[in-house]
Coordinates of C-alpha atoms in Angstrom, one line a residue:
X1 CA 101.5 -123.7 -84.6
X2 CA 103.1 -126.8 -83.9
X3 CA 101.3 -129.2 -81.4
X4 CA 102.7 -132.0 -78.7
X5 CA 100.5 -134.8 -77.7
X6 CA 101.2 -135.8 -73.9
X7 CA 99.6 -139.5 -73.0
X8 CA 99.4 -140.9 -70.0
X9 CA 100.7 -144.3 -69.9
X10 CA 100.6 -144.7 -66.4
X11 CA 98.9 -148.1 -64.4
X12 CA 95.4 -146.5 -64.4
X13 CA 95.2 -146.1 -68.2
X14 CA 94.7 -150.2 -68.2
X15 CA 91.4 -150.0 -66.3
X16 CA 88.8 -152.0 -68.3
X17 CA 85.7 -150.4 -70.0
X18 CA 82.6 -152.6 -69.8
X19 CA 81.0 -152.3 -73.4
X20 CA 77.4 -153.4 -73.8
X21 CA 77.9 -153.8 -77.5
X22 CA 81.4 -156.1 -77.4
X23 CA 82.4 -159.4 -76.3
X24 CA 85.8 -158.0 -76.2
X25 CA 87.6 -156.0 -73.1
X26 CA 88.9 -152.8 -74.2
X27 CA 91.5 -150.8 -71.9
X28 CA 90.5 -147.0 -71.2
X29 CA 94.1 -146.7 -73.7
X30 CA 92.9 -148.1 -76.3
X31 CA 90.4 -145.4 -76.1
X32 CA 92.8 -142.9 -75.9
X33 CA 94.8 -144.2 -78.5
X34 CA 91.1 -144.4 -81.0
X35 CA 90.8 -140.7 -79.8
X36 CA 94.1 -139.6 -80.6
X37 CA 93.6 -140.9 -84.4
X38 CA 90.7 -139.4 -84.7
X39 CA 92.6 -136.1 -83.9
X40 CA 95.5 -136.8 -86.3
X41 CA 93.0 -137.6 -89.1
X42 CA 91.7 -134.5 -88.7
X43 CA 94.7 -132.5 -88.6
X44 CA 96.0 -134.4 -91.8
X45 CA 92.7 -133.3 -93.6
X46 CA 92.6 -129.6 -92.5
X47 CA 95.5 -128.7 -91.3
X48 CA 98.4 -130.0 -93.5
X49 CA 101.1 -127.5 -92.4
X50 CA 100.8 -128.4 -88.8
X51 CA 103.7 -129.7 -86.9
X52 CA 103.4 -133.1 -84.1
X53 CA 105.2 -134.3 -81.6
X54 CA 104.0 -137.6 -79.2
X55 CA 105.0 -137.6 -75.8
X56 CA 104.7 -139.9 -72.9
X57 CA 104.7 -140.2 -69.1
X58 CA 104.2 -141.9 -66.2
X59 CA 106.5 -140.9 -63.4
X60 CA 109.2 -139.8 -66.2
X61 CA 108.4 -138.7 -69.7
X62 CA 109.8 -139.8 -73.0
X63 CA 109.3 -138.1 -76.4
X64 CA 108.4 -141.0 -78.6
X65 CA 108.2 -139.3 -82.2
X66 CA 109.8 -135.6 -82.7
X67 CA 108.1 -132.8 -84.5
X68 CA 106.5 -134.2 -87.7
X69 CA 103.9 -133.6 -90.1
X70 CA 104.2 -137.6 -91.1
X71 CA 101.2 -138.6 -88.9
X72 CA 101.5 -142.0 -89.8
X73 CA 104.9 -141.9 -88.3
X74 CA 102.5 -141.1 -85.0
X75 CA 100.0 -143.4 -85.4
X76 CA 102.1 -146.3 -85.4
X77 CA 104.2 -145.1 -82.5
X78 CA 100.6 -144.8 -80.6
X79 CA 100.2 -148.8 -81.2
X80 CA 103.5 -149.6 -79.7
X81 CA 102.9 -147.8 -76.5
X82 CA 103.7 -149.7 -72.8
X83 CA 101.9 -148.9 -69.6
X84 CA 104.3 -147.8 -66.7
X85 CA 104.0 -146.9 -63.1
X86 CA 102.0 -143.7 -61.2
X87 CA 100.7 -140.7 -62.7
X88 CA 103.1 -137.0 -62.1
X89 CA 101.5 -134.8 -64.5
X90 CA 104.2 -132.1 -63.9
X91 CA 107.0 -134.1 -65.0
X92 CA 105.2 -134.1 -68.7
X93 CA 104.5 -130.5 -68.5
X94 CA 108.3 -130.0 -67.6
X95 CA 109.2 -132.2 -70.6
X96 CA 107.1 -130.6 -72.8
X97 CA 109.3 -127.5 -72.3
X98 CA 112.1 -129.3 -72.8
X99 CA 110.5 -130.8 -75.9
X100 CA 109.4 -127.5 -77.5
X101 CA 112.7 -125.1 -76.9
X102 CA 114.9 -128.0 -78.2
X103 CA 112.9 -127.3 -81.8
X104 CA 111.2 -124.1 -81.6
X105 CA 112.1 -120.8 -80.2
X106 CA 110.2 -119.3 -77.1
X107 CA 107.9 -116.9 -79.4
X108 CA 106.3 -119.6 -81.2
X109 CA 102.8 -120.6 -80.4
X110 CA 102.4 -123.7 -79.3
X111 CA 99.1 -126.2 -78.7
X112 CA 99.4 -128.7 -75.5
X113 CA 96.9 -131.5 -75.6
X114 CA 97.0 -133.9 -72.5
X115 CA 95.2 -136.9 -73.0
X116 CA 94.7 -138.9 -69.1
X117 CA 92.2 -140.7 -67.5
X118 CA 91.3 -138.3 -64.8
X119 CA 93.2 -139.9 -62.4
X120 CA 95.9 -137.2 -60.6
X121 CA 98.2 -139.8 -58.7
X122 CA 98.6 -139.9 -55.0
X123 CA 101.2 -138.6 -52.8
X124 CA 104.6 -136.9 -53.6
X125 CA 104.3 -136.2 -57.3
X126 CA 100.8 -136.3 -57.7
X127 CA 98.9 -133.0 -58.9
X128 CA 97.7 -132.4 -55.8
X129 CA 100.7 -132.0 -53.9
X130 CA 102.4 -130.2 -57.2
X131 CA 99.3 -127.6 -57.1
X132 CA 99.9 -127.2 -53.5
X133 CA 103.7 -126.7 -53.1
X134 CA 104.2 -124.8 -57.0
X135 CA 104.7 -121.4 -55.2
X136 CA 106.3 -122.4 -52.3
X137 CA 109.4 -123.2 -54.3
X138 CA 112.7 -121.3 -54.3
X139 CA 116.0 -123.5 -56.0
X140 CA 115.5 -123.0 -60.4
X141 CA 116.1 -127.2 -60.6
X142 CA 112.5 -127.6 -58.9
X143 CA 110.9 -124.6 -60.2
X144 CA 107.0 -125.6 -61.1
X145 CA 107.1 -125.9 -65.3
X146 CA 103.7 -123.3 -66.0
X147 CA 103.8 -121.1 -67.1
X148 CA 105.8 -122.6 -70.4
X149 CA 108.2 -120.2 -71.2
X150 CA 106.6 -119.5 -74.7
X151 CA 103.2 -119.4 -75.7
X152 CA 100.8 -122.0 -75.9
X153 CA 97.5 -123.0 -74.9
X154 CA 96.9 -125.7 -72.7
X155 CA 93.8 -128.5 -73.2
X156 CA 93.6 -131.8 -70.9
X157 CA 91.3 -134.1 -72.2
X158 CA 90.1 -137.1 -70.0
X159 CA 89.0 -140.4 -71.2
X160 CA 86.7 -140.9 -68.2
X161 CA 82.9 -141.5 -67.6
X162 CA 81.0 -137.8 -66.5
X163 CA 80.3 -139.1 -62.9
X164 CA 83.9 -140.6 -61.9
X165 CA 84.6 -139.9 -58.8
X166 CA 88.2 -139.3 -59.7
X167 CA 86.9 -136.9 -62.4
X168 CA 85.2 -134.7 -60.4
X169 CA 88.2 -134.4 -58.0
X170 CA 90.2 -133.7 -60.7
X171 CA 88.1 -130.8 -63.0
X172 CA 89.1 -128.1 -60.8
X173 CA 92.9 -129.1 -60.4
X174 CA 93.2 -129.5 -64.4
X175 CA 91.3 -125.6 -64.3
X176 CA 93.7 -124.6 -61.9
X177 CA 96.8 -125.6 -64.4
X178 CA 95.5 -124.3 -67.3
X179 CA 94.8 -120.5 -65.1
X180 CA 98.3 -120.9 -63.8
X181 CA 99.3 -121.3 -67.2
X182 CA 97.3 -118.3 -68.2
X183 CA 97.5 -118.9 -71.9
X184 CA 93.8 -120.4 -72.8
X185 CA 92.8 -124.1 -72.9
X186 CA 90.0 -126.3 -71.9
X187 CA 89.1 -129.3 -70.0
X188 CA 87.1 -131.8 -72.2
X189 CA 85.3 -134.9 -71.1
X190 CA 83.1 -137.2 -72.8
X191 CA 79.5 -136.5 -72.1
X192 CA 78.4 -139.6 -72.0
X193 CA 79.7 -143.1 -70.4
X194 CA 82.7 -144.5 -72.2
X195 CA 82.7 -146.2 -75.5
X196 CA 84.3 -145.6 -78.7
X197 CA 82.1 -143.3 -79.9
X198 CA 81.9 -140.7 -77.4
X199 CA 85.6 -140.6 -77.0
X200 CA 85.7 -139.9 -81.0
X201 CA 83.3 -137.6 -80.5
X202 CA 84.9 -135.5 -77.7
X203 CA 88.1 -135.5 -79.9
X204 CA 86.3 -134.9 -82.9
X205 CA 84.8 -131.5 -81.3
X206 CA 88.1 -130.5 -79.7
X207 CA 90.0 -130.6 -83.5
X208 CA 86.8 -128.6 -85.1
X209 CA 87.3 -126.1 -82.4
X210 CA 90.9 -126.2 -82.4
X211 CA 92.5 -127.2 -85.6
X212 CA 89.2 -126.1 -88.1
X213 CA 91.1 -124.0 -91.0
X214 CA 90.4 -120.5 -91.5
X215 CA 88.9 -119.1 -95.1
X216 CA 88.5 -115.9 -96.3
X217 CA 88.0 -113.7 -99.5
X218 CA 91.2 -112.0 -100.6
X219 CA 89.5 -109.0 -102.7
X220 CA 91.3 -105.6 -104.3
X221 CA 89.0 -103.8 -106.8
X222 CA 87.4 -106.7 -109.2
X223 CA 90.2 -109.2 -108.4
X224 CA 89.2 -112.1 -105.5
X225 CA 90.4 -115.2 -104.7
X226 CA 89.1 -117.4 -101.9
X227 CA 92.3 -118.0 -99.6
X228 CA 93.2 -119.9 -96.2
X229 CA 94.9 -118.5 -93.2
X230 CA 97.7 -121.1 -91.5
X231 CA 97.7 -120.7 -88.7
X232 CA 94.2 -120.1 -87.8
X233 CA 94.3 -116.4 -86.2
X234 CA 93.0 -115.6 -83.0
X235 CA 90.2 -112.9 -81.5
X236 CA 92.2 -110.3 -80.2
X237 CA 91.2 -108.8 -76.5
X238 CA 93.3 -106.4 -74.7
X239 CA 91.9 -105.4 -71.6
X240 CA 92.9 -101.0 -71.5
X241 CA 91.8 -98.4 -68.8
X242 CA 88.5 -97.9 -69.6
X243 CA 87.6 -100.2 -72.2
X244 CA 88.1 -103.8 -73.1
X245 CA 89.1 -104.2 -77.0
X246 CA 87.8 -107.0 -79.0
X247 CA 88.3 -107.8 -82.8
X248 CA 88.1 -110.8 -84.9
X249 CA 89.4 -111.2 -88.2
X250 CA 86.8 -110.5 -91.3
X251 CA 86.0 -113.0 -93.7
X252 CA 86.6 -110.1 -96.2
X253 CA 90.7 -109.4 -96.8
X254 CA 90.4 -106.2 -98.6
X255 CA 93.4 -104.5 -99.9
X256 CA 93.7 -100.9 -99.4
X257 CA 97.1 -100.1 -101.2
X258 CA 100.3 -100.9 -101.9
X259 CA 103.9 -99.1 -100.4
X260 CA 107.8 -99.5 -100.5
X261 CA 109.2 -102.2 -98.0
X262 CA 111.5 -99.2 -97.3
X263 CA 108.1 -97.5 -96.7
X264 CA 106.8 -99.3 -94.4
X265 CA 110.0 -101.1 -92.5
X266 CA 109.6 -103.3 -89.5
X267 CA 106.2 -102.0 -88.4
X268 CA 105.1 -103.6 -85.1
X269 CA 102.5 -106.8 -85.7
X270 CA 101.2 -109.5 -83.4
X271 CA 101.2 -112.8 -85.6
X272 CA 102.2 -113.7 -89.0
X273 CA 100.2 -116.2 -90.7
X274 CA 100.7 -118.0 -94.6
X275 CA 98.4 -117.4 -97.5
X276 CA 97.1 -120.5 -99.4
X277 CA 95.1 -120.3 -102.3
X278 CA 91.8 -122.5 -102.1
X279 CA 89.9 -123.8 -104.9
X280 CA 86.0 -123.2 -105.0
X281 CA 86.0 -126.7 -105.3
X282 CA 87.5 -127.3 -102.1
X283 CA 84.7 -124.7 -100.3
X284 CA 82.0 -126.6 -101.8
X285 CA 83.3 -130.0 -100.7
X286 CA 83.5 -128.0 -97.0
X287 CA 80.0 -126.8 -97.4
X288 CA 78.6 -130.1 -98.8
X289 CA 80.0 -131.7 -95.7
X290 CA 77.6 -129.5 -93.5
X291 CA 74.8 -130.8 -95.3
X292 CA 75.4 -128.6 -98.3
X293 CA 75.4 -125.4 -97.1
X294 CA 78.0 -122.8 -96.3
X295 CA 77.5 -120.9 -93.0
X296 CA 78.0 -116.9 -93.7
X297 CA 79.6 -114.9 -91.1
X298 CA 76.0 -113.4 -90.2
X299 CA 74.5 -116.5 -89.6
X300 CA 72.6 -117.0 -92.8
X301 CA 73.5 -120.2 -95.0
X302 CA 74.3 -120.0 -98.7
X303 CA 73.6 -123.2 -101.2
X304 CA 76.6 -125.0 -102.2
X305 CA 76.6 -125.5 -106.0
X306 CA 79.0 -127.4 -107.9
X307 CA 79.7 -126.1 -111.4
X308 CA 80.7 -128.8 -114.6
X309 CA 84.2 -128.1 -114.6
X310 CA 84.8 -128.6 -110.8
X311 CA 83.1 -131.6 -111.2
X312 CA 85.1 -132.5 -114.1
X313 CA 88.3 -131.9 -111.6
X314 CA 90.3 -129.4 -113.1
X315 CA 93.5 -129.5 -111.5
X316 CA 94.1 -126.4 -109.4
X317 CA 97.2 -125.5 -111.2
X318 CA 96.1 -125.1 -114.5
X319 CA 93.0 -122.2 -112.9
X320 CA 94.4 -118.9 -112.4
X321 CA 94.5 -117.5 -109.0
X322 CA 95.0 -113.9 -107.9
X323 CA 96.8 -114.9 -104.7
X324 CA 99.8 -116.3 -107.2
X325 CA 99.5 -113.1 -109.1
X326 CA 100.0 -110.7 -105.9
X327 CA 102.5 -112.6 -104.8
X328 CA 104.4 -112.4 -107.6
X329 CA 103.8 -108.8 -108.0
X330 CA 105.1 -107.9 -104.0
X331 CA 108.0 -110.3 -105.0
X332 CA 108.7 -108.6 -108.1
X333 CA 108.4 -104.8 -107.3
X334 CA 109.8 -105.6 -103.2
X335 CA 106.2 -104.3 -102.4
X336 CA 103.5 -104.6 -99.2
X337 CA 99.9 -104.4 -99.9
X338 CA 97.9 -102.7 -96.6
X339 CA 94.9 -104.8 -95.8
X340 CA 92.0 -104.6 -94.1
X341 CA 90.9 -107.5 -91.9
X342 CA 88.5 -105.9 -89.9
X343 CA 86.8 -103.0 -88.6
X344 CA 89.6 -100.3 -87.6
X345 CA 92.2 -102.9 -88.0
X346 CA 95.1 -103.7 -90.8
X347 CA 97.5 -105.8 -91.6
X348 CA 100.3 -106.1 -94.8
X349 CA 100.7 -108.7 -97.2
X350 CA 104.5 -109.7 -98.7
X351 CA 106.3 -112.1 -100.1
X352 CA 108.9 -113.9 -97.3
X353 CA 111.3 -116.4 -98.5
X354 CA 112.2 -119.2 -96.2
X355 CA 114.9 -120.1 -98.9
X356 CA 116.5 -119.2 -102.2
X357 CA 114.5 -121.1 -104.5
X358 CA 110.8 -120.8 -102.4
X359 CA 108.8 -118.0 -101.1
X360 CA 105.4 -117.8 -99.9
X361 CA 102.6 -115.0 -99.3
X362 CA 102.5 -114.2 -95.7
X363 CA 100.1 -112.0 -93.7
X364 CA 101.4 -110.0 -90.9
X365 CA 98.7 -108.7 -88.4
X366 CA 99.3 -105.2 -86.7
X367 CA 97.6 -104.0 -83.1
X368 CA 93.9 -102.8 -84.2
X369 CA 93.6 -99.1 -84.5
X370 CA 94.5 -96.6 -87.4
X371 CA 97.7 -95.1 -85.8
X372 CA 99.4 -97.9 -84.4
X373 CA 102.1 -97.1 -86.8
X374 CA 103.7 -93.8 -86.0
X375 CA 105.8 -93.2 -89.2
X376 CA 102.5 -94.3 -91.4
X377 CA 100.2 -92.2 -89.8
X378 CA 96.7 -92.7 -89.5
X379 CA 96.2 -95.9 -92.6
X380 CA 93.2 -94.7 -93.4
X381 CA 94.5 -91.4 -94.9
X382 CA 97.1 -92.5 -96.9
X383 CA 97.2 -91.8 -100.4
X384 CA 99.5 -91.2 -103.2
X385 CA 101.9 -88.1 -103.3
X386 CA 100.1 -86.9 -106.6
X387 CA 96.6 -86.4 -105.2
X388 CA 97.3 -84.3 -101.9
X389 CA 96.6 -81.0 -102.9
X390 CA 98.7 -77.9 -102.0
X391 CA 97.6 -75.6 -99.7
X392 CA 96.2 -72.0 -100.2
X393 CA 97.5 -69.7 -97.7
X394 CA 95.5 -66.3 -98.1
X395 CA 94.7 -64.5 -95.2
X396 CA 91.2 -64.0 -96.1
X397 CA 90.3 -68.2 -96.2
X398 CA 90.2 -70.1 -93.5
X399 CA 93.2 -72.4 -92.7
X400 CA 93.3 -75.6 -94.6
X401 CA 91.9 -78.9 -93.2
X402 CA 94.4 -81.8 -92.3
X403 CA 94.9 -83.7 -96.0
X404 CA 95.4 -86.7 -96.4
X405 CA 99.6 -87.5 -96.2
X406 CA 101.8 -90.6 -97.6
X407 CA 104.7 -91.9 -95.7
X408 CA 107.5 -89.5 -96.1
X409 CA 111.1 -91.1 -94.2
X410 CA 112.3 -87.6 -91.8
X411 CA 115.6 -86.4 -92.4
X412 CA 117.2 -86.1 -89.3
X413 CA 118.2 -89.4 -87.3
X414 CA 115.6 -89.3 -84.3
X415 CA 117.0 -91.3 -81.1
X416 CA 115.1 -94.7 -81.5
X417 CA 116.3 -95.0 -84.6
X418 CA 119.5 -95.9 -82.9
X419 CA 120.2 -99.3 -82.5
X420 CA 119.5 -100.4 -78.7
X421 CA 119.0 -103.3 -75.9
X422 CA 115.3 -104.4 -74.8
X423 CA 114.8 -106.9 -72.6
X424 CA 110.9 -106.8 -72.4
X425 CA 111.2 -110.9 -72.0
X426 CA 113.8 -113.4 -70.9
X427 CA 113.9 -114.1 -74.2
X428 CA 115.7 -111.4 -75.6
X429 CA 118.1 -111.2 -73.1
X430 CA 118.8 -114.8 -73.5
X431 CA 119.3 -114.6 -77.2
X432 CA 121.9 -111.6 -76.5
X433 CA 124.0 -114.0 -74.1
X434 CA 123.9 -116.7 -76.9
X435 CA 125.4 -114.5 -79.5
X436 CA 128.4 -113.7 -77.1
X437 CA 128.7 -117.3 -76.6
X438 CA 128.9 -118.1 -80.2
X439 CA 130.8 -115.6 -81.2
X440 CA 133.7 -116.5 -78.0
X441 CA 133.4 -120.2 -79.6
X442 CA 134.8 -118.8 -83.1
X443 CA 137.7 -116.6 -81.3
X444 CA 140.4 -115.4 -82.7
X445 CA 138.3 -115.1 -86.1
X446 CA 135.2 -113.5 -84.5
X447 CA 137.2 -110.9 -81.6
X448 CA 136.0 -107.8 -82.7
X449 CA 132.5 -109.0 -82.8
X450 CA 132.9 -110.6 -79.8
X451 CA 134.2 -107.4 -77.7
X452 CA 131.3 -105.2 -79.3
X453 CA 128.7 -107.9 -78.4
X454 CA 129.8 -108.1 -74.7
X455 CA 130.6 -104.3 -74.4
X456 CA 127.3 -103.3 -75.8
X457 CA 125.7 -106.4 -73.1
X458 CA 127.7 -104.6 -70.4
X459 CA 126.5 -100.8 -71.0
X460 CA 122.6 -101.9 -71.5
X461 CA 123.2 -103.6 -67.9
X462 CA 124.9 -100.5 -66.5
X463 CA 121.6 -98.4 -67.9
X464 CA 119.2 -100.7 -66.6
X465 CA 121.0 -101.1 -63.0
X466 CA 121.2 -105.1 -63.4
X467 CA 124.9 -105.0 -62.5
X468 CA 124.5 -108.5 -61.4
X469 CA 125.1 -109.4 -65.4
X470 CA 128.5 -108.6 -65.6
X471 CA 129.3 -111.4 -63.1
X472 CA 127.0 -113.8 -64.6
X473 CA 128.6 -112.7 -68.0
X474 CA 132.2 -113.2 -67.2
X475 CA 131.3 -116.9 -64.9
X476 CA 129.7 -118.0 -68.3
X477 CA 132.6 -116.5 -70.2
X478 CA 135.1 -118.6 -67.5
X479 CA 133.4 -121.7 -67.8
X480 CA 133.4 -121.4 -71.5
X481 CA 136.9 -121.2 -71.4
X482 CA 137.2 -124.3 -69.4
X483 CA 135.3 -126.1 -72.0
X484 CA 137.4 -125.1 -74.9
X485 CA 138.7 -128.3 -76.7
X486 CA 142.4 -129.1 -77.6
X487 CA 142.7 -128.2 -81.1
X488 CA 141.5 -124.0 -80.0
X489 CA 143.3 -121.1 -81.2
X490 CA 146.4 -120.3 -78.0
X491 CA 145.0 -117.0 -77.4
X492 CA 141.6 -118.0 -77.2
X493 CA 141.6 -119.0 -73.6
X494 CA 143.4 -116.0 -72.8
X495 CA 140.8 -113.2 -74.6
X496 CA 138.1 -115.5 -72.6
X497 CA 139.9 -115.2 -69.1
X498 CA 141.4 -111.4 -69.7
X499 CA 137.4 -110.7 -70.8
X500 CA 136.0 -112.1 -67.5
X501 CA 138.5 -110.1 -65.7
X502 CA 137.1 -107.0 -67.2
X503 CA 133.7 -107.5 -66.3
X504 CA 135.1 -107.9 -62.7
X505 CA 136.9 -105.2 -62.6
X506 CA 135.9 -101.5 -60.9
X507 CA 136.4 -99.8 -65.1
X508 CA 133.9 -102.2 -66.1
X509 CA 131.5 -99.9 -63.8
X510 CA 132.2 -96.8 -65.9
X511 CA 129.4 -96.8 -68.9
X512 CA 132.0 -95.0 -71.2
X513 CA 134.5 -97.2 -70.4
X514 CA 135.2 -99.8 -73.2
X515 CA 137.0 -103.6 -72.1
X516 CA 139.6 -103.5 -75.2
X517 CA 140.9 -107.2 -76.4
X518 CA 143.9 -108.5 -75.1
X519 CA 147.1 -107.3 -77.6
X520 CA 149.1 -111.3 -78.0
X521 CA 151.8 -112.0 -80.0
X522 CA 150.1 -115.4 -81.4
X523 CA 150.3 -115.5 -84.8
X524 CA 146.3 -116.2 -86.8
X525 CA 147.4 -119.9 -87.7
X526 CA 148.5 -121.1 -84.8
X527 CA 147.2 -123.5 -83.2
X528 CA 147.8 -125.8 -79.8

């Protein structure tokens, strides 16, 4: 979950703050800049995998280290930082965006931390008049930047004394962003006047909150292996007719059984999370830092005892782990293990390689509920082929119970088995339009991919009634071909141009009409 740090360098950041315990005068940033590496010492110590980005603003923004997980890389950036001019919070928020869909794509979660000084700004580009005007707004180039087009949480965190005026003008308008936003966050503010300390300690409970990592038991039969979860997973709450669903994930990740990728295909799941193996070791050093004790998920507290070889620090390579042996197994056999994270809720473990030479163990959470998975059945009831029984039919018994089943493929091809167009989010129509854009960049190599990609774009559009695609489609499709450089293929302006034209024209209407490439006479290696 990678995370971008917004500071505000604006004028007000350089107010003093009187300290009773120093001769020396210390700027409300160099607060913000104690607080901010008090964060990224935390992150570095918990939360290794986790990606960083530092950004700036004032009246403009400026991203002053990319996406990073070198936090030194941040820390010195932090101690270069100059103060500008007034405060517009929503020119940060827009280059946040910018930021974040430059790196990431729009389904990745995301955490926001603003770090200001309460203050809002005045006049034309402050808060105020941005809260005030953000629905009022018709043109795209000024469109208000929340909701962020992908999902992350949003926390503002003020380096301000409790009863500042500007504070307590400013609480409800930083509440009002992060509902607008509608993705979770908080406000934080010290609780007592400023100093070093308190600012740590705001920070310091933000990032246990935030960024503490998640441990759990991985257990099947006799085997177990303590195991973190990156990221950390959320409570899930679903709001239905007449109930309100909420789950959190068990401590306990028990798995249930084991089936054929082929089995269990692309089964639907709401956030995929990586599998590290911890050392006891490491748990005890966690406990011993809460005074010794480990907090149980019940509440009670549990002695933590070092043992003589833990203390002789055996490396953690050398001690066998189950995680590494079920990873290699699901690698080996192309296998998922169903697993039980909670009460009436699953989720599969499997090996996913990010590359040819490395893989990892990866969780993928599914909705809770036992039949969330239509061609699995209720999970609960699965079992091997071998033990369902076979039914007696004899008119004298009473009709056989339901049995338990295993997942059994149909034979015939049922209808959303056929490849189709959703467009649930802008996202996925977005990513549709790319792919005819990359593919028209590659013509005449990539023409009958090119066609099929636009054709299919053009019927979903037809079915759906959004006619006002096809034009959109064949502007981008013109303009593309006004961009092509000199060295393109001859015919590649003209299957661009004759393209657009068939998008325009009444066929293009007809859903079993089909816009056919343009027949040329250029031979493959020619070339302007």
């Amino acid at each position: 979950m990678p995370t971008v740090i917004v500071l505000d360098v604006s004028l007000s950041m350089s107010r003093p703050v009187p300290m009773a315990d120093s001769s020396e005068e210390y700027q409300r940033r160099h607060l913000a800049v104690h607080g901010i590496n008090t964060l990224l010492d935390f992150i570095a110590a918990n939360a290794k995998l986790e990606f960083t980005s530092l950004v700036c603003y004032s009246y403009l923004w400026e991203r002053l280290v990319p996406f990073t997980r070198d936090f030194e890389s941040v820390k010195c950036a932090l101690t270069n930082v100059e103060l500008y001019n007034k405060t517009c919070i929503e020119t940060a928020l827009a280059g946040v965006g910018t930021v974040v869909q430059e790196e990431w794509s729009n389904v990745v979660p995301c955490q926001v931390i603003v770090v200001t000084d309460g203050s809002c700004g005045m006049g034309q580009g402050s808060l105020k008049h941005s809260l005030q005007t953000y629905n009022q707004r018709d043109s795209t180039d000024s469109k208000f930047p929340l909701p962020f087009p992908f999902p992350a949480k949003l926390h503002i965190l003020c380096i301000s004394n409790p009863g500042d005026s500007d504070l307590k003008a400013s609480l409800p308008l930083y509440q009002k962003l992060i509902d607008i936003n509608d993705q979770g966050g908080e406000v934080y503010s010290p609780d007592s006047p400023l100093s070093f300390k308190t600012v740590e300690e705001m920070f310091q409970s933000f990032a246990e909150k935030t960024y503490t990592p998640f441990h759990a038991m991985l257990q099947c039969g006799n085997f177990k292996c303590p195991v973190q979860l990156h990221p950390r997973p959320e409570p899930y709450d679903k709001e239905l007719d007449f109930q309100c669903v909420h789950r959190e994930m068990s401590n306990t990740l028990n798995v249930a059984g084991f089936l054929d990728i082929a089995e269990v295909a692309s089964p639907p799941t709401l956030s995929r999370h990586l599998i590290l193996p911890t050392s006891t070791r490491e748990r005890n050093t966690k406990s011993d830092s809460n005074g010794g004790e480990d907090t149980n998920k019940d509440g009670t507290k549990s002695a933590g005892v070092k043992t003589e070889e833990e203390e002789d620090g055996t490396e953690d390579g050398k001690t066998p782990s189950f995680a590494v042996l079920l990873h290699g197994s699901l690698k080996v056999e192309s296998m998922v293990a169903i697993t039980k994270i909670g009460e009436d809720w699953y989720g599969m473990l499997y090996s996913w390689a990010d590359s040819k030479k490395k893989s990892n163990l990866m969780l993928s959470v599914f909705e809770p509920g036992l039949d969330n998975t239509p061609w699995l059945g209720n999970l609960e009831s699965l079992c091997p082929a071998s033990m369902v029984p076979l039914p007696v039919l004899s008119p004298t018994q009473p009709s056989p119970q339901p049995l338990p089943h295993f997942p059994v493929r149909p034979g015939e091809k049922r209808s959303y088995a056929q490849s189709c167009v959703v467009w649930i989010k802008d996202t996925g129509l977005q990513s549709d339009m790319q792919k005819v854009l990359r593919h028209a960049r590659k013509l005449p190599d990539k023409q009958q991919q090119f066609y099929k990609e636009m054709n299919r774009i053009r019927r979903a559009a037809l079915s759906f009634g959004f006619h006002e695609l096809l034009e959109a489609m064949a502007t981008m499709l013109e303009r593309e071909s006004m961009l092509l450089p000199g060295t393109a293929h001859p015919s590649a302006s003209m299957q661009l141009s004759h393209a657009a034209n068939g998008l325009r024209s009444p066929a293009a209407l007809d859903i079993v009409h089909t816009i056919m490439p343009l027949q040329t006479n250029f031979a493959a290696g020619d070339r302007a």
